[in-house]
Amino acid sequence: MENESEHQEGTTVDVIPVGRPIGLAEVVAVAGGRAQARLAPEARARVEAARALVQRLLARRQPVYGVTTGFGKFSDVPISPEEVARLQHNLLVSHAAGVGEPLDDAAVRAAMLLRAQALAQGHSGVRPAVVDLLLEMLNRGVHPVVPSQGSLGASGDLAPLAHLALVLVGEGEARYRGERLPGREALARAGLRPLTLEAKEGLALINGTQIMTGIGALALAGALDLLKVADVAAALTAEALGAIPTAWDPRIQELRGHPGQAAAAANLRRLTQGSALLTAPGEVRVQDAYTLRCIPQVHGASRTAIDHVAQVVGWELNAVTDNPLLFPDEGEVLSGGNFHGQPVALAMDYLGIAVAELASMSERRVERLLNPTLSGLPAFLTRAGGLNSGLMILQYTAAALVSENKVLAHPASVDSIPSSANQEDHVSMGTIAARKARRIVEHARHVLAIELVCAAQAVEFHDPRGLGAGTRAAYRAVRERIPPLAEDRLQHADIARAVELIESGALLSAVEGAVGPLE
């Protein structure tokens, strides 16, 4: 998409034009503070047109849900023109009932961008000033404190979005430059003033799927990175164990016909090209265990699942998900259910399952590396076993994370508890699904980091010069941060360094610098 640039304090910052189509890369950039956002001129015109329709409806005293009526079960209760503004304020304070640990700043920033993006489509009826303030808060680092629990995922993310919106009216709390402050004070320190909401604006701010989608977008971005990392870790393990690469032959993949499987196999072949450590069938064994032989099939299935999730999230990033929706060209207001989070809920459950399986495979490969009966290498990859425990407990940690993932991978979207006196009688639990998926991604990242540590140590019992072009680059990247294990030392620190190697992108940068872009 188009980007603008702006000079601020000597640096050039990407500016995302809100109201034009955005993708995952833009969301991740804004969430990480690497880009700002501004309402696009054509979007401003759309927002103004929708606001004008709201004013006409008010002048005609036409009954419109959430504008001249109450909410949910109170949708049949009329609201007088004198109370319309108070209605919107009451909505925010009554719905800000979240609990639990606050969402991190990245998730809040993603949600703020997506809420502005939805409003900028010109079907919500807010004033441009509402979108402008939301974006200025984002650009100046005023991050509302948003409790992570309390959303049913329909009517959208009511409770967490209410906490987010409170700061716009000078209430609630926000983090600003490392301090947690009352909303009004955080705005003042950033040079901003709170708004007084008018008709429709409170409802437009809180009725939508932006919390679940923001969290889900960050989870998806992490999962997409882990797909390649999983192939790299698996390839390094495969060489350390003298695996048989015929299982990755393209002819085998072609007969199955799954593109994800073919891509994973192609990565394995590229990563191990030129290896002297892999073996031929019958040289050591006739065929390998499934965690080596079936890497393309399992990693490939996760690829296919994550590709589907990416499609769903891509649609939702640009969706208008509040209610009712205004159509200024036709002069109509339509009440519907775009706030229902079921599409995101199902996708997030699928994402969690797909990533959990990457971690499950990785943990089983770690076991093969550490178990002398399976690896033919010294137990727990230490030369002085007994006095030293080696990498024994890394498998424990990986197993604990994988086991926790199995609990987290239970789908949230199959549950529904009716709310609002049974007016909202089916809900998605999509925000729970997104939060779980993001935790699974974090756990999987740690499991793959553990595999990298173990696989690099296993290579020490061979000649590292025999590695393939890609795996050699991966091995060197690990060794730049983590020395070989000669005797026992603090393993927590080694795991943390391996996680940073993945999170920073340094691992993939080193590998792809050696063999070109992976699939």
C-alpha angles and dihedrals in degrees: 000000000000118000129191125204132221132190114233126168092339097310134100113234127191112239118205113215102227114217094041119093113285131193138204094275092058093049092050092048093052093042090054093048093247094117139033130213137226133181109260115237094241090049091053089056091052092049091050092050092052091048091053089056090053090053091051091050091051092049090053091045088228114173107251123170112255093001103067096003138056124260136265110340088006093061090113094054111100120225121211120235089247091059100044095099093044088051091061094049092047089052092058098046095043094048096045091095101127124139138190135055113337119255114258120258094256092058092045092049091050090051093048091052093047093047089053090046091054094047090047092063088079101238100100103069101229124140116258087244090069092056092042093054092047090053094044089053088052094047095046095045101251101151117186116228103244120185109227098223134062106066122119092189092241131097072030120265097327103162100041093042089050089057089049093048095047091075091060089063093044097260134103120039136289139188114236124176092340097314128108106223142168108275096247092051093048090053092048093051089052091050094252134128127217122246132233105228121232134199116325094359101104091049092047091052098053106030105086148073099258098117094053092040094048092050090042093052091055091047090050093050090053092047093052090055092048092056090069093037090054090054091049094049092045092050092051090049091047092056093045088054096043094243125191109249097197088091087069094053110136091230090064092050092047091059091057094048098209112136094207091055091048091050093051092049091048090053092051091051093048094046094050098039109139094015119159092189101066117090139219123243109279094015092102102347136353096241139355133247116269097261087066102027097044100043092115093050097048099036088042093054090053089050091054092049093048091048088057091049090051090055093051094046090047090058093046094051089069099033128120104226109168130097140266100028124210125218105194096185091059095032090233137134117205127191115213144138109264088129090071108112099206096115091053093040094056092044093050092049089050090048092052093050093047094051093042088060092053088056093045091055091046094052091051089052089051088055091052090052095050100038109085092203090061101032106037085224129113113288112275088356096278125125093211104048117181097034086047126041093200114193095336097123095048088076089052090055093046091049091050092052092047091049091050089049090057089059092045092048091066101114118256093192094072090067128081132171115187117237142184093047090309094304087114094044100162124041132178107223084214096149091055088051091051094048091049093048092052091051090050090053090052091049092047090052089057093047091051089047088055090051091052091052092049096043092050090050091049089054088061087074089059133044106278088208087072093066122110121259096264098038091048089057090048091049092051092048090054093046092051087066105023122041122214114278109252096160135357118297139157105304096188089071093050092051091049091052091050091049090052089050088058098039095048092053090237093124095054091040091056094045097045090045087061102041106015128250116336121226 
